[in-house]
């Protein structure tokens, strides 16, 4: 499971510094997602540490960062509110088991079925979601406890620090690459806010206390402890947690595998999807017994890591261990980091994640693909990632079927004596094209002997077999006989089982499999 790649001093330095940078960005994210799920902040921080460490060591994509995520947190809300946090731990444990089985049975390869247009929509939608999430940092609670937008001097200070962070990240690499520009920006803005109290910049601890309503809230804590979820081991408990576990497993794997694909494209390498499934599942199972809320890959933090130079497993390991160090020993350091610095980092992530070229691309690609890109982006923003990807794949499949259904046609010819007619079918015969296929034949006017030649076609599924059966039935009612050429052995077996009265030329028939419930 663990690889020992060839490394050098430069890669070690890059991984260590990028890991430290990612750790700084993980804290407010983990706290925010814990709040979304309705659990204590430490539950989110524990999850970020455990998921991040295990997937960094055993995952199939070095350099990818995992932790507590909003996509999974949203699913947890009703479970926690209705049944309590112990049921959440049980659900996360079961979700992890499902993910491990998914990887063991090598089902991660199905991520290849996600079309490129869906991938672009996913990336753009997620970039918009990350951007919108940062806007919440520009709000504060008023005397009535309601959130309102910053105004006046506090707003200008916030905007100035965000802009300063972004400028440092953008321009520093043009001067030096000794230190990741993201880390340098966070340090500079933190020192500026610390030594100039008049700026009154909101910090991580201010954010935490605002989220919890506890004036004494802190990110300081202890090591996570082992505990079996305190729920009854019964079928009733299973009935409660199973739906949540399946959704959590699906959302986690979809986001992780899509993020893996994005990182693959950025680095020009290839990750191992099935191995990542096992690692994600193992991490969530550990979360279930060590008091974490579970998680999956995080595209925002992964982009920070890659852009900061992190490529190896050491970057993810460093991020996780540094986060734990903050919790155990150095909470004071992380608590003084201005929220504006982290918002600036995430705005840079948004700019780097969004596929700006997709605007130009949509004028060149087919309109159907442009529609899918916009649809997936919109659904990602309005609902969640899993639904968006599912909708995108389904719509893409339907468009594909519709377009290919138009390709079927036939060339007909009569024999010299006018007693025999041959139809040479071209194009795939499947569920989407059966209606067009049946319209190709002139049953009433054809002679008594009809030959249907599938040399230029391919029978794809059981709907195609049924169409052939319907066609032969129509000719039989007219007292005419159909001969079929170039049909595969599997198709012949299905036709025979269906009781189709048709003569098939066995000698010229090819051999290929037809997609059918009977044969699978």
Coordinates of C-alpha atoms in Angstrom, one line a residue:
X1 CA 0.0 0.0 0.0
X2 CA 2.8 2.5 0.9
X3 CA 5.3 3.6 -1.7
X4 CA 8.8 4.9 -1.2
X5 CA 9.4 7.2 -4.2
X6 CA 12.7 8.7 -5.2
X7 CA 12.9 12.1 -3.5
X8 CA 15.4 14.9 -3.2
X9 CA 16.0 17.8 -0.8
X10 CA 13.9 20.1 -2.9
X11 CA 10.9 17.9 -3.0
X12 CA 11.1 17.4 0.8
X13 CA 11.2 21.1 1.3
X14 CA 8.3 21.8 -1.0
X15 CA 6.2 19.1 0.6
X16 CA 6.9 20.3 4.1
X17 CA 6.2 23.9 3.4
X18 CA 3.1 23.2 1.3
X19 CA 1.8 20.8 4.0
X20 CA 2.2 23.6 6.6
X21 CA 0.3 26.0 4.3
X22 CA -2.5 23.5 3.8
X23 CA -2.8 22.9 7.6
X24 CA -3.4 26.6 8.1
X25 CA -6.3 26.5 5.6
X26 CA -7.8 23.3 7.1
X27 CA -8.7 24.7 10.5
X28 CA -11.4 27.2 9.6
X29 CA -12.8 24.8 7.0
X30 CA -13.0 21.9 9.5
X31 CA -14.7 24.2 12.1
X32 CA -17.2 25.5 9.6
X33 CA -18.2 22.1 8.3
X34 CA -18.5 20.8 11.8
X35 CA -20.9 23.7 12.5
X36 CA -22.9 22.8 9.3
X37 CA -23.2 19.2 10.5
X38 CA -24.3 20.3 14.0
X39 CA -21.4 18.8 15.9
X40 CA -18.6 20.3 18.1
X41 CA -15.7 21.9 16.2
X42 CA -13.2 19.4 17.6
X43 CA -15.2 16.6 15.8
X44 CA -14.4 18.4 12.5
X45 CA -10.8 19.0 13.4
X46 CA -10.3 15.3 14.4
X47 CA -11.8 14.3 11.1
X48 CA -9.5 16.6 9.1
X49 CA -6.5 15.1 10.9
X50 CA -7.4 11.4 10.6
X51 CA -8.8 11.5 7.1
X52 CA -5.9 13.6 5.9
X53 CA -3.2 11.4 7.5
X54 CA -4.6 8.0 6.4
X55 CA -5.3 9.0 2.8
X56 CA -2.0 10.7 2.5
X57 CA -0.2 7.5 3.6
X58 CA -2.3 4.9 1.9
X59 CA -4.3 6.8 -0.8
X60 CA -4.0 6.3 -4.5
X61 CA -3.2 10.0 -5.3
X62 CA 0.0 11.5 -3.7
X63 CA -0.4 15.2 -3.2
X64 CA -4.2 15.2 -2.8
X65 CA -5.6 16.5 0.4
X66 CA -8.5 15.0 2.3
X67 CA -10.5 16.2 5.3
X68 CA -13.9 17.2 6.6
X69 CA -16.0 18.5 3.7
X70 CA -19.2 20.5 3.3
X71 CA -20.6 18.0 0.8
X72 CA -20.7 15.3 3.4
X73 CA -21.6 17.6 6.3
X74 CA -24.8 18.6 4.6
X75 CA -25.9 14.9 4.5
X76 CA -25.2 14.5 8.3
X77 CA -27.4 17.4 9.5
X78 CA -30.7 15.5 9.8
X79 CA -29.1 12.4 11.3
X80 CA -27.4 14.4 14.0
X81 CA -30.4 16.5 14.8
X82 CA -32.8 13.5 15.0
X83 CA -30.7 10.8 16.5
X84 CA -27.5 12.3 18.0
X85 CA -23.8 12.3 17.3
X86 CA -23.3 8.6 18.2
X87 CA -25.5 7.5 15.3
X88 CA -23.3 9.8 13.1
X89 CA -20.2 7.9 14.2
X90 CA -21.9 4.6 13.4
X91 CA -23.1 5.9 10.0
X92 CA -19.5 7.1 9.1
X93 CA -18.1 3.7 10.2
X94 CA -20.6 1.9 7.9
X95 CA -20.0 4.3 5.1
X96 CA -16.3 3.6 5.3
X97 CA -16.9 -0.1 5.1
X98 CA -18.9 0.5 1.9
X99 CA -16.1 2.5 0.4
X100 CA -13.5 -0.1 1.2
X101 CA -15.7 -2.8 -0.5
X102 CA -16.1 -0.5 -3.5
X103 CA -12.3 -0.4 -3.8
X104 CA -11.8 -4.1 -3.1
X105 CA -14.2 -5.0 -5.9
X106 CA -12.3 -2.6 -8.2
X107 CA -15.3 -0.4 -9.0
X108 CA -13.3 2.8 -8.9
X109 CA -12.7 2.4 -12.7
X110 CA -16.3 3.6 -13.3
X111 CA -15.1 7.2 -12.7
X112 CA -14.0 6.9 -16.3
X113 CA -17.6 7.0 -17.3
X114 CA -17.9 10.6 -16.2
X115 CA -17.8 12.7 -19.5
X116 CA -15.3 15.5 -19.8
X117 CA -18.1 18.1 -20.0
X118 CA -19.4 16.8 -16.6
X119 CA -15.8 17.2 -15.2
X120 CA -15.7 20.8 -16.4
X121 CA -19.1 21.5 -14.9
X122 CA -18.0 19.9 -11.6
X123 CA -14.9 22.0 -11.4
X124 CA -16.6 25.3 -12.3
X125 CA -19.5 24.6 -9.9
X126 CA -17.2 23.7 -7.1
X127 CA -15.2 26.9 -7.7
X128 CA -18.4 28.9 -7.4
X129 CA -19.4 27.1 -4.2
X130 CA -15.9 27.8 -2.7
X131 CA -16.3 31.5 -3.7
X132 CA -19.8 31.8 -2.2
X133 CA -18.7 30.1 1.0
X134 CA -16.0 32.8 1.5
X135 CA -18.6 35.6 1.3
X136 CA -19.9 34.5 4.7
X137 CA -16.6 35.8 6.2
X138 CA -17.7 39.3 5.2
X139 CA -20.6 39.1 7.7
X140 CA -20.7 39.6 11.4
X141 CA -23.4 39.2 14.1
X142 CA -25.1 42.4 15.2
X143 CA -26.5 43.1 18.7
X144 CA -29.6 41.1 17.9
X145 CA -27.5 38.1 17.0
X146 CA -28.3 38.3 13.3
X147 CA -25.7 38.2 10.5
X148 CA -25.1 41.4 8.6
X149 CA -22.6 42.6 6.0
X150 CA -19.5 44.4 7.1
X151 CA -19.6 48.1 6.5
X152 CA -17.3 51.1 6.7
X153 CA -13.8 50.7 8.0
X154 CA -14.0 47.0 9.0
X155 CA -15.1 46.2 5.4
X156 CA -12.3 48.2 3.9
X157 CA -9.7 46.6 6.2
X158 CA -11.0 43.1 5.4
X159 CA -10.9 43.9 1.6
X160 CA -7.4 45.4 1.9
X161 CA -6.0 42.3 3.7
X162 CA -7.7 39.9 1.3
X163 CA -6.2 41.9 -1.7
X164 CA -2.8 42.0 -0.1
X165 CA -2.8 38.2 0.4
X166 CA -3.8 37.7 -3.2
X167 CA -1.1 40.0 -4.5
X168 CA 1.6 38.3 -2.6
X169 CA 0.5 34.9 -3.8
X170 CA 0.4 36.1 -7.4
X171 CA 3.6 38.1 -7.6
X172 CA 6.0 36.4 -5.1
X173 CA 6.7 33.4 -7.4
X174 CA 8.0 35.9 -10.0
X175 CA 10.7 37.0 -7.5
X176 CA 11.5 33.7 -5.6
X177 CA 10.3 30.2 -5.2
X178 CA 12.2 29.5 -2.0
X179 CA 9.0 29.7 0.1
X180 CA 5.5 28.9 -1.2
X181 CA 3.8 32.2 -1.9
X182 CA 0.6 31.1 -0.1
X183 CA 2.5 30.4 3.1
X184 CA 4.4 33.7 2.8
X185 CA 1.2 35.6 2.2
X186 CA -0.4 34.1 5.4
X187 CA 2.6 34.8 7.5
X188 CA 3.0 38.4 6.2
X189 CA -0.7 39.3 6.7
X190 CA -0.7 37.6 10.2
X191 CA 2.3 39.6 11.3
X192 CA 0.8 42.8 9.9
X193 CA -2.5 42.2 11.8
X194 CA -0.7 41.2 15.0
X195 CA 1.7 44.1 15.2
X196 CA -0.9 46.7 14.1
X197 CA -3.8 46.1 16.6
X198 CA -5.6 49.1 15.1
X199 CA -6.5 47.0 12.1
X200 CA -8.8 45.0 14.3
X201 CA -8.7 42.1 11.8
X202 CA -10.9 39.2 12.7
X203 CA -8.9 36.0 13.4
X204 CA -9.5 32.3 13.4
X205 CA -10.4 32.4 17.1
X206 CA -12.9 35.2 16.5
X207 CA -14.4 33.1 13.7
X208 CA -14.6 30.0 16.0
X209 CA -16.3 32.0 18.8
X210 CA -18.7 33.6 16.4
X211 CA -19.7 30.1 15.1
X212 CA -20.1 28.5 18.5
X213 CA -21.3 31.5 20.5
X214 CA -18.8 30.5 23.2
X215 CA -16.5 33.4 24.2
X216 CA -14.0 30.9 25.5
X217 CA -13.9 28.7 22.4
X218 CA -10.5 27.5 21.2
X219 CA -9.0 25.1 18.8
X220 CA -6.9 23.6 21.6
X221 CA -7.7 19.9 22.4
X222 CA -6.3 16.5 23.2
X223 CA -5.7 13.4 21.1
X224 CA -8.8 11.6 19.8
X225 CA -9.7 8.5 21.8
X226 CA -11.0 5.1 20.8
X227 CA -14.7 4.4 21.5
X228 CA -17.2 2.1 19.8
X229 CA -20.3 4.2 18.8
X230 CA -22.8 4.0 21.7
X231 CA -25.8 2.8 19.7
X232 CA -27.9 -0.4 20.0
X233 CA -26.5 -3.1 17.7
X234 CA -29.9 -3.9 16.1
X235 CA -31.7 -4.0 12.8
X236 CA -33.5 -0.8 13.9
X237 CA -30.2 1.0 14.2
X238 CA -29.1 -0.4 10.8
X239 CA -32.3 0.8 9.2
X240 CA -31.6 4.3 10.6
X241 CA -28.0 4.7 9.5
X242 CA -27.9 2.6 6.3
X243 CA -29.5 5.3 4.0
X244 CA -27.2 8.0 5.4
X245 CA -24.1 5.6 5.1
X246 CA -24.8 4.9 1.5
X247 CA -25.2 8.6 0.6
X248 CA -22.1 9.5 2.6
X249 CA -20.1 6.8 0.8
X250 CA -21.4 7.8 -2.6
X251 CA -20.8 11.6 -2.0
X252 CA -17.3 10.9 -0.6
X253 CA -16.2 8.7 -3.4
X254 CA -17.6 10.9 -6.2
X255 CA -15.9 14.0 -4.8
X256 CA -12.6 12.1 -4.1
X257 CA -12.4 10.4 -7.4
X258 CA -13.3 13.5 -9.4
X259 CA -10.7 15.5 -7.4
X260 CA -8.2 12.7 -8.1
X261 CA -8.9 13.1 -11.8
X262 CA -8.4 16.9 -11.6
X263 CA -5.1 16.5 -9.8
X264 CA -4.0 13.9 -12.4
X265 CA -4.6 16.5 -15.1
X266 CA -2.7 19.2 -13.3
X267 CA 0.3 17.1 -12.5
X268 CA 0.4 15.0 -15.7
X269 CA 0.4 11.8 -13.7
X270 CA -2.2 9.1 -12.9
X271 CA -3.6 8.1 -9.6
X272 CA -5.1 4.8 -8.6
X273 CA -8.8 5.1 -8.1
X274 CA -9.4 1.7 -6.4
X275 CA -6.6 2.3 -3.9
X276 CA -8.0 5.7 -3.1
X277 CA -11.4 4.1 -2.4
X278 CA -9.9 1.8 0.1
X279 CA -7.9 4.6 1.8
X280 CA -11.0 6.8 2.0
X281 CA -13.0 4.0 3.4
X282 CA -10.4 3.1 6.0
X283 CA -10.1 6.7 7.1
X284 CA -13.9 7.0 7.6
X285 CA -14.0 3.7 9.5
X286 CA -11.2 5.0 11.8
X287 CA -13.3 8.3 12.2
X288 CA -16.3 6.3 13.3
X289 CA -14.4 4.8 16.3
X290 CA -12.2 7.8 17.1
X291 CA -14.9 10.5 17.2
X292 CA -14.5 12.2 13.8
X293 CA -17.2 13.3 11.4
X294 CA -15.6 11.6 8.4
X295 CA -14.6 13.3 5.2
X296 CA -13.2 12.9 1.7
X297 CA -10.9 14.7 -0.8
X298 CA -11.0 18.5 -0.8
X299 CA -10.4 20.2 -4.1
X300 CA -9.7 23.6 -2.6
X301 CA -7.0 22.4 -0.2
X302 CA -5.6 20.0 -2.9
X303 CA -5.2 23.0 -5.2
X304 CA -3.4 24.9 -2.5
X305 CA -1.1 22.0 -2.0
X306 CA -0.3 21.5 -5.7
X307 CA 0.1 25.2 -6.4
X308 CA 2.5 25.5 -3.3
X309 CA 4.7 22.7 -4.8
X310 CA 3.4 19.7 -2.8
X311 CA 3.5 16.6 -5.0
X312 CA 4.3 13.7 -2.7
X313 CA 2.7 11.9 0.2
X314 CA 4.9 13.9 2.6
X315 CA 2.8 17.0 1.9
X316 CA -0.4 15.4 3.0
X317 CA 1.2 13.8 6.0
X318 CA 2.8 17.1 7.0
X319 CA -0.6 18.9 6.8
X320 CA -2.3 16.3 9.0
X321 CA 0.4 16.2 11.6
X322 CA 0.8 20.0 11.7
X323 CA -3.0 20.3 12.2
X324 CA -2.7 17.9 15.2
X325 CA 0.2 19.9 16.5
X326 CA -1.9 23.0 16.4
X327 CA -4.6 21.3 18.3
X328 CA -2.3 19.8 21.0
X329 CA 0.5 22.4 21.4
X330 CA 0.2 25.5 19.3
X331 CA -3.4 26.6 19.2
X332 CA -2.3 30.1 20.0
X333 CA -0.4 30.4 16.7
X334 CA -3.3 29.3 14.5
X335 CA -5.8 31.4 16.4
X336 CA -4.1 34.7 15.6
X337 CA -4.2 34.1 11.8
X338 CA -6.5 36.7 10.2
X339 CA -9.6 35.3 8.4
X340 CA -8.8 37.7 5.6
X341 CA -5.6 35.9 4.8
X342 CA -7.4 32.6 4.5
X343 CA -10.2 34.2 2.4
X344 CA -7.5 35.6 0.1
X345 CA -6.0 32.1 -0.3
X346 CA -9.3 30.6 -1.2
X347 CA -10.1 33.4 -3.7
X348 CA -6.8 32.5 -5.4
X349 CA -7.9 28.8 -5.4
X350 CA -11.2 29.8 -7.0
X351 CA -9.4 31.7 -9.7
X352 CA -7.1 28.8 -10.4
X353 CA -9.8 26.1 -10.2
X354 CA -12.4 27.7 -12.4
X355 CA -12.0 26.6 -16.1
X356 CA -12.0 30.0 -17.6
X357 CA -11.2 28.5 -21.0
X358 CA -14.6 26.8 -20.9
X359 CA -16.2 30.1 -22.0
X360 CA -14.2 30.0 -25.2
X361 CA -14.6 26.3 -25.4
X362 CA -18.5 26.4 -25.3
X363 CA -18.5 28.3 -28.6
X364 CA -16.5 25.5 -30.3
X365 CA -17.9 22.3 -28.7
X366 CA -21.3 20.9 -29.6
X367 CA -24.2 22.7 -28.0
X368 CA -25.1 19.5 -26.0
X369 CA -21.8 19.6 -24.3
X370 CA -22.0 23.3 -23.5
X371 CA -25.5 22.6 -22.0
X372 CA -24.1 19.8 -19.8
X373 CA -21.3 22.1 -18.5
X374 CA -23.8 24.8 -17.5
X375 CA -26.2 22.3 -16.1
X376 CA -23.7 20.5 -13.9
X377 CA -22.3 23.8 -12.6
X378 CA -25.7 25.1 -11.7
X379 CA -26.8 21.9 -10.0
X380 CA -23.6 21.8 -8.0
X381 CA -24.2 25.3 -6.7
X382 CA -27.9 24.7 -6.0
X383 CA -27.9 21.2 -4.6
X384 CA -24.8 19.1 -4.1
X385 CA -21.9 17.5 -5.9
X386 CA -23.3 13.9 -6.0
X387 CA -26.6 15.0 -7.6
X388 CA -24.9 17.3 -10.1
X389 CA -22.6 14.5 -11.3
X390 CA -25.4 12.0 -11.5
X391 CA -27.6 14.5 -13.4
X392 CA -24.7 15.3 -15.7
X393 CA -23.9 11.6 -16.5
X394 CA -27.6 10.8 -17.1
X395 CA -28.1 13.8 -19.4
X396 CA -24.9 13.0 -21.3
X397 CA -26.0 9.4 -21.7
X398 CA -29.4 10.5 -23.0
X399 CA -27.9 12.9 -25.4
X400 CA -25.4 10.3 -26.6
X401 CA -28.3 7.8 -27.1
X402 CA -30.4 10.4 -29.0
X403 CA -27.6 11.3 -31.3
X404 CA -26.6 7.7 -32.1
X405 CA -30.3 6.8 -32.6
X406 CA -30.2 9.0 -35.7
X407 CA -27.3 7.1 -37.3
X408 CA -29.2 3.9 -38.1
X409 CA -30.3 3.5 -41.8
X410 CA -30.6 0.8 -44.4
X411 CA -29.9 0.3 -48.1
X412 CA -32.4 -1.9 -49.8
X413 CA -32.1 -3.8 -53.1
X414 CA -34.3 -6.2 -55.1
X415 CA -33.1 -9.4 -56.7
X416 CA -33.2 -9.7 -60.5
X417 CA -36.4 -11.8 -60.4
X418 CA -38.0 -9.3 -57.9
X419 CA -38.8 -12.1 -55.5
X420 CA -36.2 -11.3 -52.8
X421 CA -35.4 -8.0 -51.1
X422 CA -32.3 -7.3 -49.1
X423 CA -31.9 -4.6 -46.4
X424 CA -28.4 -3.8 -45.4
X425 CA -28.6 -2.1 -42.0
X426 CA -26.0 0.4 -41.0
X427 CA -25.6 1.9 -37.5
X428 CA -26.0 0.6 -34.0
X429 CA -29.3 -1.1 -33.0
X430 CA -30.1 -0.3 -29.3
X431 CA -32.9 1.0 -27.2
X432 CA -32.6 4.5 -28.6
X433 CA -32.7 3.5 -32.3
X434 CA -35.3 0.7 -32.3
X435 CA -38.1 3.0 -33.4
X436 CA -36.1 4.3 -36.4
X437 CA -35.0 0.8 -37.2
X438 CA -38.6 -0.5 -37.5
X439 CA -39.5 2.4 -39.8
X440 CA -36.9 1.3 -42.3
X441 CA -39.0 -1.6 -43.6
X442 CA -41.9 -1.6 -46.0
X443 CA -43.6 -4.7 -44.7
X444 CA -46.7 -4.5 -46.9
X445 CA -45.0 -3.8 -50.2
X446 CA -42.0 -6.1 -49.7
X447 CA -41.8 -9.5 -51.6
X448 CA -42.4 -12.8 -49.7
X449 CA -38.7 -13.3 -49.0
X450 CA -36.8 -10.6 -47.1
X451 CA -33.1 -10.6 -46.0
X452 CA -31.9 -8.3 -43.2
X453 CA -28.1 -8.0 -43.3
X454 CA -26.5 -6.8 -40.1
X455 CA -22.9 -6.7 -41.4
X456 CA -22.8 -2.9 -41.1
X457 CA -24.7 -2.8 -37.8
X458 CA -24.3 -4.1 -34.3
X459 CA -27.0 -5.4 -32.0
X460 CA -26.2 -3.8 -28.7
X461 CA -28.9 -4.7 -26.1
X462 CA -32.0 -6.6 -25.4
X463 CA -34.2 -3.9 -26.7
X464 CA -32.6 -4.5 -30.1
X465 CA -33.4 -8.2 -29.9
X466 CA -37.0 -7.3 -29.1
X467 CA -37.1 -5.0 -32.1
X468 CA -35.9 -7.9 -34.4
X469 CA -38.7 -10.0 -32.8
X470 CA -41.3 -7.3 -33.6
X471 CA -40.1 -7.0 -37.1
X472 CA -40.3 -10.7 -37.8
X473 CA -43.7 -10.8 -36.3
X474 CA -44.9 -8.0 -38.6
X475 CA -43.7 -10.0 -41.7
X476 CA -45.2 -13.2 -40.4
X477 CA -48.6 -11.6 -40.2
X478 CA -48.3 -10.8 -43.9
X479 CA -47.3 -14.4 -44.7
X480 CA -43.7 -13.4 -45.5
X481 CA -40.5 -14.9 -44.3
X482 CA -37.4 -13.1 -42.9
X483 CA -33.8 -14.3 -43.2
X484 CA -31.2 -12.6 -41.0
X485 CA -27.5 -12.5 -41.8
X486 CA -24.4 -11.5 -39.8
X487 CA -26.0 -11.9 -36.3
X488 CA -23.9 -13.0 -33.3
X489 CA -24.3 -16.3 -31.6
X490 CA -25.6 -14.6 -28.4
X491 CA -28.3 -12.8 -30.4
X492 CA -29.3 -16.1 -32.0
X493 CA -29.7 -17.7 -28.6
X494 CA -31.9 -14.9 -27.3
X495 CA -34.0 -14.9 -30.4
X496 CA -34.5 -18.7 -30.1
X497 CA -35.5 -18.4 -26.4
X498 CA -37.9 -15.6 -27.3
X499 CA -39.5 -17.9 -29.9
X500 CA -38.8 -15.7 -32.8
X501 CA -39.6 -17.4 -36.1
X502 CA -36.7 -16.3 -38.3
X503 CA -34.1 -18.1 -40.4
X504 CA -30.5 -17.1 -39.6
X505 CA -27.5 -17.6 -41.8
X506 CA -25.1 -19.2 -39.3
X507 CA -22.1 -19.4 -41.6
X508 CA -21.7 -15.7 -42.0
X509 CA -22.5 -14.7 -38.5
X510 CA -19.9 -12.9 -36.3
X511 CA -19.1 -13.4 -32.7
X512 CA -19.6 -10.6 -30.2
X513 CA -21.4 -10.1 -26.9
X514 CA -24.8 -8.4 -26.6
X515 CA -25.6 -6.5 -23.5
X516 CA -28.5 -8.4 -21.9
X517 CA -29.8 -9.3 -18.5
X518 CA -30.1 -12.9 -19.7
X519 CA -26.4 -13.1 -20.6
X520 CA -25.0 -11.2 -17.7

